[in-house]
Tab-separated table of C-alpha atoms and ligand atoms in Angstrom:
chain	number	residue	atom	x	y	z
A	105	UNK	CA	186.176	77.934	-53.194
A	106	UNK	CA	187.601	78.118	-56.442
A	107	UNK	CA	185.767	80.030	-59.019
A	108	UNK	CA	185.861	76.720	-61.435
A	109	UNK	CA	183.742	74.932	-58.947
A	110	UNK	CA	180.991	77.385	-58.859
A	111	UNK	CA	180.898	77.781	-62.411
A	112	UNK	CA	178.348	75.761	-64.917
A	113	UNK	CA	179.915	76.830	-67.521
A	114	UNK	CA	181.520	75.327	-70.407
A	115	UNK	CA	184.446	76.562	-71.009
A	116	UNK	CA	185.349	77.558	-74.955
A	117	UNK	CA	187.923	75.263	-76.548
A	118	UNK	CA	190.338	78.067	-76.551
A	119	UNK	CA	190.727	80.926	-74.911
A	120	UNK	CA	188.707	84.123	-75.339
A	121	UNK	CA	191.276	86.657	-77.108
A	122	UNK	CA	190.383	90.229	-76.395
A	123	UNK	CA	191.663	91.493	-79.755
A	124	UNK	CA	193.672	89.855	-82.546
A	125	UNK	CA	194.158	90.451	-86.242
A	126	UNK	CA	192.617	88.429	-88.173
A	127	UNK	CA	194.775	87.591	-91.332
A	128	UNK	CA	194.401	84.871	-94.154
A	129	UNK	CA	196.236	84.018	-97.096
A	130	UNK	CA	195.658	87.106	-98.536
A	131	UNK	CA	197.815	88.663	-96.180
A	132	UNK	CA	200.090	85.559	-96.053
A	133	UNK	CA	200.704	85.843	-100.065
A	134	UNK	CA	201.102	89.610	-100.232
A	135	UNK	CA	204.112	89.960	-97.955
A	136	UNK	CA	205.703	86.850	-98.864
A	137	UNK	CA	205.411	88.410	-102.775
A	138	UNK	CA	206.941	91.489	-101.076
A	139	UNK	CA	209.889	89.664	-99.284
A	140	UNK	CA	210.574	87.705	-102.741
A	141	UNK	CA	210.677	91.127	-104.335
A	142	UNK	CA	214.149	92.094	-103.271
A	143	UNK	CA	212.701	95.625	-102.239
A	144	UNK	CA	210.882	95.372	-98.886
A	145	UNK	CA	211.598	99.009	-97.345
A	146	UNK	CA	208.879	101.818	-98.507
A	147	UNK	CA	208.106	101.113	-102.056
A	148	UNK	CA	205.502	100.521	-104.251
A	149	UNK	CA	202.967	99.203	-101.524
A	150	UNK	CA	203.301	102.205	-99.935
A	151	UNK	CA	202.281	104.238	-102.711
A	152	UNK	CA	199.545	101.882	-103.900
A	153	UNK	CA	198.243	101.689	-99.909
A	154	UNK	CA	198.207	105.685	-99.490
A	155	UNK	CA	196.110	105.525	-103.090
A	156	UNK	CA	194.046	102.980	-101.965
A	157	UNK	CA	193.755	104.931	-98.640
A	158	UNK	CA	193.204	108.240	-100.011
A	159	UNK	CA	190.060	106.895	-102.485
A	160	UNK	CA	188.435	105.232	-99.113
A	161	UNK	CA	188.840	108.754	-97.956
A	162	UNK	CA	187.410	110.854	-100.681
A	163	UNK	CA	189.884	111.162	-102.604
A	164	UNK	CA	191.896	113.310	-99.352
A	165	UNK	CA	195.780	112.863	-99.500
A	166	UNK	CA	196.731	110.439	-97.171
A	167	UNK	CA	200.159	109.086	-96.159
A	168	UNK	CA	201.271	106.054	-94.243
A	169	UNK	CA	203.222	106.285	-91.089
A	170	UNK	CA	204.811	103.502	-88.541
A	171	UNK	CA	202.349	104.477	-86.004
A	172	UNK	CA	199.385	106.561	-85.165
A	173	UNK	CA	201.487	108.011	-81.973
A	174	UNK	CA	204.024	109.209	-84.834
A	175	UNK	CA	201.517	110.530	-87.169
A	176	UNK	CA	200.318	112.487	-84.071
A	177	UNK	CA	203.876	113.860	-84.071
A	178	UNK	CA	204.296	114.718	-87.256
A	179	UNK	CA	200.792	116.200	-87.155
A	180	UNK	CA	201.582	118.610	-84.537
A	181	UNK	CA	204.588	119.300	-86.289
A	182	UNK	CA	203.027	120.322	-89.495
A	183	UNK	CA	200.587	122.667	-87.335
A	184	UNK	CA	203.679	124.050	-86.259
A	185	UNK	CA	202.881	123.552	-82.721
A	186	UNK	CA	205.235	123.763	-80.223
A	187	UNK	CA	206.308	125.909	-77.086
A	188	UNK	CA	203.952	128.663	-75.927
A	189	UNK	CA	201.055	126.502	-77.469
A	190	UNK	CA	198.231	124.484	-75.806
A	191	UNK	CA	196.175	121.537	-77.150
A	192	UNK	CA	192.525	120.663	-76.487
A	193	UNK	CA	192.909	116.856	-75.859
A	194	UNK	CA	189.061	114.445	-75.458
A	195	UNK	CA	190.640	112.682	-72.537
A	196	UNK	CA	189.322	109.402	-72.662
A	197	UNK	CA	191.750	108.135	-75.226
A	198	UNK	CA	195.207	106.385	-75.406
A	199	UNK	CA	198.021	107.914	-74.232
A	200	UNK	CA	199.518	109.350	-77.062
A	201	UNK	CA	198.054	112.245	-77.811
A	202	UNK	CA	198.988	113.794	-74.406
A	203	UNK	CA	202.606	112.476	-75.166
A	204	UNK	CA	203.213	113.823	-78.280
A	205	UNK	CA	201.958	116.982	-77.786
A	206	UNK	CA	204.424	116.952	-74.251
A	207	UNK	CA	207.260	115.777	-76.680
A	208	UNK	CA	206.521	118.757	-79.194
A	209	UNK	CA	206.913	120.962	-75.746
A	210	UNK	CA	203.758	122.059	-75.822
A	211	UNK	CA	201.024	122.097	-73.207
A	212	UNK	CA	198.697	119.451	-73.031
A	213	UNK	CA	194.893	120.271	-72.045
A	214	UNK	CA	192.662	117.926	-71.269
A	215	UNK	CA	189.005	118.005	-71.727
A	216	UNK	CA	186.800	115.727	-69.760
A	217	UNK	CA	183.962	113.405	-71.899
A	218	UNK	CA	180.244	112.816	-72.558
A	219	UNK	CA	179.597	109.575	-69.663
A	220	UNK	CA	177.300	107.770	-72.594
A	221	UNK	CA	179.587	108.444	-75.699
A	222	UNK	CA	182.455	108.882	-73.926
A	223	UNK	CA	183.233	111.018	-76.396
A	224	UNK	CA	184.848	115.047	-76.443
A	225	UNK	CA	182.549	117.241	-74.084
A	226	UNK	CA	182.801	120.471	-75.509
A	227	UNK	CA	180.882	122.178	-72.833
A	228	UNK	CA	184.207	121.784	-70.605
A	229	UNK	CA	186.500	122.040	-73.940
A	230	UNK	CA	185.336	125.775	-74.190
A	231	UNK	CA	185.939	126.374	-70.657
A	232	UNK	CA	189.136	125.695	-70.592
A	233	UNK	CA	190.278	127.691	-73.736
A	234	UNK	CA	193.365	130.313	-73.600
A	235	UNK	CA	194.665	132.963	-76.241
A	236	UNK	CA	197.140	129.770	-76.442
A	237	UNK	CA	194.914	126.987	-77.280
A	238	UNK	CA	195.430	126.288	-80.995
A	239	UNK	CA	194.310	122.493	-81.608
A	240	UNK	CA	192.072	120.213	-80.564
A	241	UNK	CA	192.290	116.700	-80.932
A	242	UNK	CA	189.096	114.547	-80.461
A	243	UNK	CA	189.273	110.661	-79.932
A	244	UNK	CA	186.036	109.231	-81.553
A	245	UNK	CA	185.812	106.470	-79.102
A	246	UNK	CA	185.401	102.719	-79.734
A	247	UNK	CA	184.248	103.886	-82.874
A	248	UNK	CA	181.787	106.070	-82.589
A	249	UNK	CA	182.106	109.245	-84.397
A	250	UNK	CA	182.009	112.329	-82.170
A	251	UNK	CA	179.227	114.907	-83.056
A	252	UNK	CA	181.017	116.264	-86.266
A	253	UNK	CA	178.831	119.018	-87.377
A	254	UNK	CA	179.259	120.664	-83.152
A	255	UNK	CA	183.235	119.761	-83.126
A	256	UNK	CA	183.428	121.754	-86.393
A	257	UNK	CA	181.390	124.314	-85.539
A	258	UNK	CA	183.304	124.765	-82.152
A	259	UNK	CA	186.891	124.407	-83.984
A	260	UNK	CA	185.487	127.329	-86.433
A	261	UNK	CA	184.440	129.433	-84.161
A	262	UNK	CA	187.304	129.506	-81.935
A	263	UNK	CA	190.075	129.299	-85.067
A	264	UNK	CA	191.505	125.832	-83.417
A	265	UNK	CA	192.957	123.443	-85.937
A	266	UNK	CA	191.332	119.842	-85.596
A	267	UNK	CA	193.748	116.325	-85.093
A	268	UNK	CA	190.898	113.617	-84.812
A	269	UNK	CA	192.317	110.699	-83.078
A	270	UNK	CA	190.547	108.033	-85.226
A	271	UNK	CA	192.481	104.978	-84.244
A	272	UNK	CA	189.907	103.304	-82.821
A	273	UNK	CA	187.221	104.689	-85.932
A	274	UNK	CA	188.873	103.197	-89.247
A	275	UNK	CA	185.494	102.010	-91.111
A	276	UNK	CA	183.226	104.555	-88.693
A	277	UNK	CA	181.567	107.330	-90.590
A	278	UNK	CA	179.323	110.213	-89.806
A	279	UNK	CA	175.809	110.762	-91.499
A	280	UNK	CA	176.979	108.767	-94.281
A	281	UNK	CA	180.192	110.281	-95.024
A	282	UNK	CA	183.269	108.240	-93.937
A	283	UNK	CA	185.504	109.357	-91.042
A	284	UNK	CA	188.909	110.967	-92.456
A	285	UNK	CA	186.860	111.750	-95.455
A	286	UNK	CA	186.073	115.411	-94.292
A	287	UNK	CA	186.847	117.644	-91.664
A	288	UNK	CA	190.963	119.035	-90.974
A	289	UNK	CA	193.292	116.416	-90.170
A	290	UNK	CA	192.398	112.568	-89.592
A	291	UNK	CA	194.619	110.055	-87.865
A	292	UNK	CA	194.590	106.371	-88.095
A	293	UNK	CA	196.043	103.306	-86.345
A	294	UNK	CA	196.614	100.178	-87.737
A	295	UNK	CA	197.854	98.584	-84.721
A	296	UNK	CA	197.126	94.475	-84.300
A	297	UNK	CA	193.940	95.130	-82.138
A	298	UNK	CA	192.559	98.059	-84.737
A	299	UNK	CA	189.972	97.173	-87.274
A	300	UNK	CA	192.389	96.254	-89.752
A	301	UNK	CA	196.437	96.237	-89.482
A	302	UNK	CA	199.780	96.305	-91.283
A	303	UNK	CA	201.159	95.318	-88.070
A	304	UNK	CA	202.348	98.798	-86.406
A	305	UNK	CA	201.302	101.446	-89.025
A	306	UNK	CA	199.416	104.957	-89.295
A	307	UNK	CA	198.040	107.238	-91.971
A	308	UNK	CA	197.640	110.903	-91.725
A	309	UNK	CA	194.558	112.132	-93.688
A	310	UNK	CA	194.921	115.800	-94.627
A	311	UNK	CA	193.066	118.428	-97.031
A	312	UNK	CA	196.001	119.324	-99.052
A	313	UNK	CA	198.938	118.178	-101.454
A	314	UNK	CA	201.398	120.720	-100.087
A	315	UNK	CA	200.684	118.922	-96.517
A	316	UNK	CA	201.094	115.669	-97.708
A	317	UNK	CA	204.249	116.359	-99.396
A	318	UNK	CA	205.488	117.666	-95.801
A	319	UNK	CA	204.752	115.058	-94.190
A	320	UNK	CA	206.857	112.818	-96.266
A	321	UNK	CA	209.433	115.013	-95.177
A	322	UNK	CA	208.501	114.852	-91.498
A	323	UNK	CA	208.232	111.568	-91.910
A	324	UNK	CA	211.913	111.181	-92.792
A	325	UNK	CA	214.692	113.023	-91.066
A	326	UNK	CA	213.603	115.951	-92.630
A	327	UNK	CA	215.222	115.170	-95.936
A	328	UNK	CA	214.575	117.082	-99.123
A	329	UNK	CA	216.192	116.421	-102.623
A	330	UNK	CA	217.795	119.364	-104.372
A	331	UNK	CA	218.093	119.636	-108.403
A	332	UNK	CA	221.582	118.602	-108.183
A	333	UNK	CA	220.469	115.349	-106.953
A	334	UNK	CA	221.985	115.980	-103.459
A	335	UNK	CA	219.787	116.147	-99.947
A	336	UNK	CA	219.032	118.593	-97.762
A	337	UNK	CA	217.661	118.837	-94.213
A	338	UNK	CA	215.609	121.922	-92.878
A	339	UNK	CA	214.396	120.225	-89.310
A	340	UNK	CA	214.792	117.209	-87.345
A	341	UNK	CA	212.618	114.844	-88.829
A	342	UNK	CA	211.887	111.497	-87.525
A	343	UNK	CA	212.323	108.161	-89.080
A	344	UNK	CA	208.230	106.884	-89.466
A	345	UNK	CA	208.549	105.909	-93.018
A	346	UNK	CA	206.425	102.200	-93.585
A	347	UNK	CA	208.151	99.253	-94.926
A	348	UNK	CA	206.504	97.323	-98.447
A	349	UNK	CA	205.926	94.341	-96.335
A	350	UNK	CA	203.638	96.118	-94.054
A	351	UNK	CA	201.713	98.352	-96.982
A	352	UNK	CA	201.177	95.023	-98.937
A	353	UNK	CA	199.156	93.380	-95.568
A	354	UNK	CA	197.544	96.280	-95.331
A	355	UNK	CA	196.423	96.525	-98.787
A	356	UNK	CA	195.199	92.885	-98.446
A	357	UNK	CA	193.046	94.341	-94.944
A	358	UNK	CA	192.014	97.185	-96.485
A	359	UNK	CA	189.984	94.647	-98.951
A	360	UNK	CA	188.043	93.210	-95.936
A	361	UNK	CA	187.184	96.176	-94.152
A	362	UNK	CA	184.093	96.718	-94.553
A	363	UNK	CA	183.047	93.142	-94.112
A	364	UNK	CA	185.382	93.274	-90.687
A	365	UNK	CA	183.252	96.018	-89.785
A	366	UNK	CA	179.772	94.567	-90.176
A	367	UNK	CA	180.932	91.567	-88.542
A	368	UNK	CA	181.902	93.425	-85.031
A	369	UNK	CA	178.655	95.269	-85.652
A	370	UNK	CA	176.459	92.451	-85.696
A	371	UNK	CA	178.569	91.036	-82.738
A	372	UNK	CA	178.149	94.392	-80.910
A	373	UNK	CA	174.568	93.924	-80.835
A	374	UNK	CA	174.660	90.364	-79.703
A	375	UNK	CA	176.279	92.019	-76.619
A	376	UNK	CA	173.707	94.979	-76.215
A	377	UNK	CA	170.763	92.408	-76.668
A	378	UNK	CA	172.346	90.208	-74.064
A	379	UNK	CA	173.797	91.989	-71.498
A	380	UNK	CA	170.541	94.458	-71.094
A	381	UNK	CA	169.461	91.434	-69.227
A	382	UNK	CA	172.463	92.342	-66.586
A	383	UNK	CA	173.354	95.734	-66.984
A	384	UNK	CA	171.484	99.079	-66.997
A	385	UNK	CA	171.640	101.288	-69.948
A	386	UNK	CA	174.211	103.774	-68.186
A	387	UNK	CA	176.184	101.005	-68.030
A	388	UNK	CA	176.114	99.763	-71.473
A	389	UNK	CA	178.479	101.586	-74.385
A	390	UNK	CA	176.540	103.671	-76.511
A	391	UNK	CA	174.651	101.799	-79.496
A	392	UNK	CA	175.186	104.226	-82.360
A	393	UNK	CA	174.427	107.757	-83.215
A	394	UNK	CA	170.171	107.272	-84.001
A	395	UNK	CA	169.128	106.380	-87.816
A	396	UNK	CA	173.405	105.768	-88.027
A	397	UNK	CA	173.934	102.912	-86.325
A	398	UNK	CA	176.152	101.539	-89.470
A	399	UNK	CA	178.305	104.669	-88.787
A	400	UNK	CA	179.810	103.000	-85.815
A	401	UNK	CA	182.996	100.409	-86.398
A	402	UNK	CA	182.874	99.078	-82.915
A	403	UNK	CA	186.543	98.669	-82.336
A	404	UNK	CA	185.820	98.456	-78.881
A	405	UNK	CA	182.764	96.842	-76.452
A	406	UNK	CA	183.635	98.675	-73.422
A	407	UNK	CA	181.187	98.298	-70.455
A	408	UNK	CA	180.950	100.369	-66.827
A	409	UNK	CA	180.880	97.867	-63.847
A	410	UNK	CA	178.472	98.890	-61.360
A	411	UNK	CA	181.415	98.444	-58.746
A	412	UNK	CA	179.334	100.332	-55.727
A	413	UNK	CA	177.139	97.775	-55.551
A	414	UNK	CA	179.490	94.476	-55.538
A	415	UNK	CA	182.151	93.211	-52.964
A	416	UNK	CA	184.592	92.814	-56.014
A	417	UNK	CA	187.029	95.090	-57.583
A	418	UNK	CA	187.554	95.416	-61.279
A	419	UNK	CA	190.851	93.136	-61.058
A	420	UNK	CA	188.876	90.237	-58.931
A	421	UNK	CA	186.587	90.514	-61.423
A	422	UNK	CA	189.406	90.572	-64.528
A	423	UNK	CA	190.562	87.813	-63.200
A	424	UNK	CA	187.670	85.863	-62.331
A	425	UNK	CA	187.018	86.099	-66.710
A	426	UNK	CA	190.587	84.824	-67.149
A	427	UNK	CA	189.541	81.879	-64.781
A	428	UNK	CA	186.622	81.498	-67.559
A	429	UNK	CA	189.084	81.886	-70.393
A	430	UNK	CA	188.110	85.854	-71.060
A	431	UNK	CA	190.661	88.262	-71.543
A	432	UNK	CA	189.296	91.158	-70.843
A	433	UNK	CA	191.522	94.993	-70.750
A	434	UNK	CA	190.771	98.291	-69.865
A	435	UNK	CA	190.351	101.307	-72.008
A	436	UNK	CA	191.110	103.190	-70.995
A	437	UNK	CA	193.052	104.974	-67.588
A	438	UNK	CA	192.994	107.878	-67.081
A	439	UNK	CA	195.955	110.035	-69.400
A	440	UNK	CA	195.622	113.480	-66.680
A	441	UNK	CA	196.718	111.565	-63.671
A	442	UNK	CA	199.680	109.317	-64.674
A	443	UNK	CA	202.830	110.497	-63.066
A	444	UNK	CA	204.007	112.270	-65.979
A	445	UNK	CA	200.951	114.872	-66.042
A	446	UNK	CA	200.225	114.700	-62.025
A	447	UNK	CA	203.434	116.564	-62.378
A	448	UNK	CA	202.233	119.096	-64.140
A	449	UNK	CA	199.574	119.985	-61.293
A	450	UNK	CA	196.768	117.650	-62.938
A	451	UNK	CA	195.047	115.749	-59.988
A	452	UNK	CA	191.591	113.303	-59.098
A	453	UNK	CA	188.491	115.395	-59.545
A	454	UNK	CA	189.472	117.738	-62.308
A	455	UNK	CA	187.697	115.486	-64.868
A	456	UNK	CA	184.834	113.838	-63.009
A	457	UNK	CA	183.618	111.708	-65.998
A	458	UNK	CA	186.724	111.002	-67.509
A	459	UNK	CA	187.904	109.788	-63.917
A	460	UNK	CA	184.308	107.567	-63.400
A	461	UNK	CA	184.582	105.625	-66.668
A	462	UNK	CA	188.802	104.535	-65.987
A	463	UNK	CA	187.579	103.605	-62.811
A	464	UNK	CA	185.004	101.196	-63.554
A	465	UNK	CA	185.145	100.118	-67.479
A	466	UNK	CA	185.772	97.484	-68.640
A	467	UNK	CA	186.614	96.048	-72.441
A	468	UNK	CA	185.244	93.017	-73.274
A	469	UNK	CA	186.789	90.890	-76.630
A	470	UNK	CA	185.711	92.081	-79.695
A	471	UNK	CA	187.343	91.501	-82.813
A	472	UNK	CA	186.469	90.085	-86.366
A	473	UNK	CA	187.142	86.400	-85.670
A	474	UNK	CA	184.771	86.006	-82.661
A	475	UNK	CA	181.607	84.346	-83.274
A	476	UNK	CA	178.161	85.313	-82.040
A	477	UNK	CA	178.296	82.305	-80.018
A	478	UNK	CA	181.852	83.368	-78.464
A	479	UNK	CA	179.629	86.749	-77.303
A	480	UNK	CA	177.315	84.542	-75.697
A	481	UNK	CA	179.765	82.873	-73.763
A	482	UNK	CA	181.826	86.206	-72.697
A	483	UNK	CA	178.244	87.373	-71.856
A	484	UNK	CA	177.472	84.139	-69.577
A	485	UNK	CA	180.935	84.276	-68.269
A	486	UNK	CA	179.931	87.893	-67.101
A	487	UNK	CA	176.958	87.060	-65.772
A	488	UNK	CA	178.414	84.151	-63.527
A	489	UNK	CA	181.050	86.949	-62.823
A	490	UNK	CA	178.893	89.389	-61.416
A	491	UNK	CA	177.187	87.260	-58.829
A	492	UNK	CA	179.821	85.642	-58.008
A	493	UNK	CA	181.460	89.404	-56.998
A	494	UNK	CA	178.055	89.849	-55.344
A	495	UNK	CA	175.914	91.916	-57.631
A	496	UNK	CA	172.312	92.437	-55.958
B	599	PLP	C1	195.908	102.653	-80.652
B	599	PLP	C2	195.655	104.068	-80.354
B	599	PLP	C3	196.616	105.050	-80.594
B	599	PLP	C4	198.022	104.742	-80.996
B	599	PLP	O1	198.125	104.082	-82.190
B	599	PLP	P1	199.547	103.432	-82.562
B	599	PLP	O2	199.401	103.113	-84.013
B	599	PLP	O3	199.704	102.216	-81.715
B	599	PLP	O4	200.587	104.435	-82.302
B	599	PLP	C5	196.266	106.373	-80.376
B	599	PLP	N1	195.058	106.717	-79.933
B	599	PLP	C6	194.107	105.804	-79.668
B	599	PLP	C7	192.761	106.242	-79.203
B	599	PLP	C8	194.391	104.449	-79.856
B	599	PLP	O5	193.459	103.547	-79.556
């Protein structure tokens, strides 16, 4: 039986995206200005993004990059990290981390989660500190800021410098204060499916003007300019610099931000409110730190399926949303058992939360141009979903 004939649905008049930008004529205007303009490599929109950036941020230098993966690079390669050295890395997170700090040869360390927040455990992070360990670098997941005042606390007291991983936390903020506006050094992604893009991009949010000015370096080849108006190169930088046309769209998203952001919020509690009806609260992603709740960006709605009690698998049921026109992902596996780290000795069991959750999530859309009555749907499609995979 097909799963269309079971199904009283109706079906949305287009399909269910499960993240896309959402751009206007804003966007449309600004690069077309900057393709007119004759100069469309870095430029001026670089500059006036990193400003705009940097006052969002507290007024914290901030640089653009071409991604968040090569900020992460050029972040460990300001800390000077390299052989001999190991990073603390929150595992449940994108793959990137673990790769860059494997591409900077040093060792990568992962640190199993929190099952509610999902976020940095640091319970397990301190024990598996060595005289080596010299970063740590958080993820605050789906938007939710990890606990700022213990990571802080923990990175002081142990003399590890701090990378947070905010891809997924542009607009998220902690007690108030933004996210990248305090703390060591703050990463951001604006990838297509982050809160707001320049199409690939990254900034690098750092405490001081000497850093900044590095990573422009890092950033490109390595070059310096001498007083003779020649160049010089002192290490093998990397080519991450952002082209205009990207800066100006992200100028233009930067602008909407904050309205992106209470948008997925409301829509993130359109999915709490409904799927409490399905779902138990272990299952559910966590709502918001208490009396914060506007602190969380919700880049991501990522539920657990309670697998061990249906005759479906996570891609029967992936598949059965696709049927209903939901595109659906999951975020995310686990980084300490692909091949490249099972290498490396890592194996099943060393990271029993981490390991639960990229068994049995699941990421439902969420992104600024859904609707509360596109959550519905997704949330009826679910439903249908899990008794049709035979949840008691
Ligand atoms: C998207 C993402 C990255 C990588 O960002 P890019 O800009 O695509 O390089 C890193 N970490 C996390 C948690 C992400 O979600």
């Amino acid at each position: 039986m097909s799963p269309e004939s079971t199904s009283a649905l109706k079906p949305p008049a287009r399909p269910i995206a499960f993240a896309a930008p959402l751009l206007g004529e804003e966007e449309f205007a600004a690069s077309d200005a900057v393709l007119r303009s004759g100069w469309i490599a870095s430029g001026p929109n670089v500059i006036a993004l990193e400003n705009e950036l940097s006052a969002y941020f507290g007024g914290r230098p901030t640089r653009v990059l071409t991604s968040e993966t090569a900020a992460l690079e050029v972040a460990l390669q300001l800390l000077g990290i390299g052989a001999g050295d190991e990073v603390l890395i929150g595992a449940q997170t994108f793959f990137s981390s673990g790769n860059m700090v494997e591409k900077v040869g040093a060792r990568a360390v992962f640190v199993d989660v929190d099952l509610k927040s999902r976020n940095i455990d640091l319970a397990d992070a301190t024990r598996r500190l060595t005289p080596r360990t010299k970063a740590i670098i958080p993820t605050h997941y789906a938007g939710l800021a990890c606990d700022m005042d213990a990571l802080y606390a923990f990175a002081k007291q142990h003399k590890l410098r701090v990378i947070e991983d905010a891809a997924l936390a542009v607009g998220s903020s902690w007690r108030g204060k933004a996210i990248g506006s305090f703390g060591d050094i703050a990463l951001f992604s604006f990838h297509p499916n982050k809160n707001i893009t320049t199409i690939e991009g990254g900034a690098l949010v750092c405490n001081d003007v000497a850093d900044a000015k590095r990573v422009e370096v890092l950033r490109f080849h390595g070059i310096s300019r001498l007083p003779d108006q020649t160049r010089d190169v002192d290490f093998p930088g990397g080519k991450f610099n952002l082209p205009d046309v990207n800066a100006a769209i992200g100028r233009a998203q930067l602008k909407k931000l904050d309205h992106f952001s209470a948008h997925r919020r409301k829509l993130a509690h359109r999915y709490l409110s409904n799927l409490r009806e399905v779902l138990s609260d272990d299952l559910l992603p966590h709502a918001g730190h208490a009396g914060d709740e506007a602190g969380h960006s919700w880049n991501l709605f990522a539920i657990r399926l309670p697998l061990d009690r249906m005759t479906f698998t996570r891609p029967q049921v992936m598949d059965a949303m696709k049927v209903r026109q939901v595109a659906t992902s999951v975020s995310y596996e686990s980084p300490h058992l692909t091949s490249l780290f099972r290498k490396q000795g890592w194996k099943a069991g060393d990271l029993p939360n981490t390991e639960l959750i990229a068994d049995t999530t699941l990421t439902l859309p969420l992104h600024a141009g859904l609707t509360e009555s596109d959550v519905d749907y997704v949330c009826a499609a679910l439903t249908d979903v899990l008794k049709e995979g035979g949840l008691q």
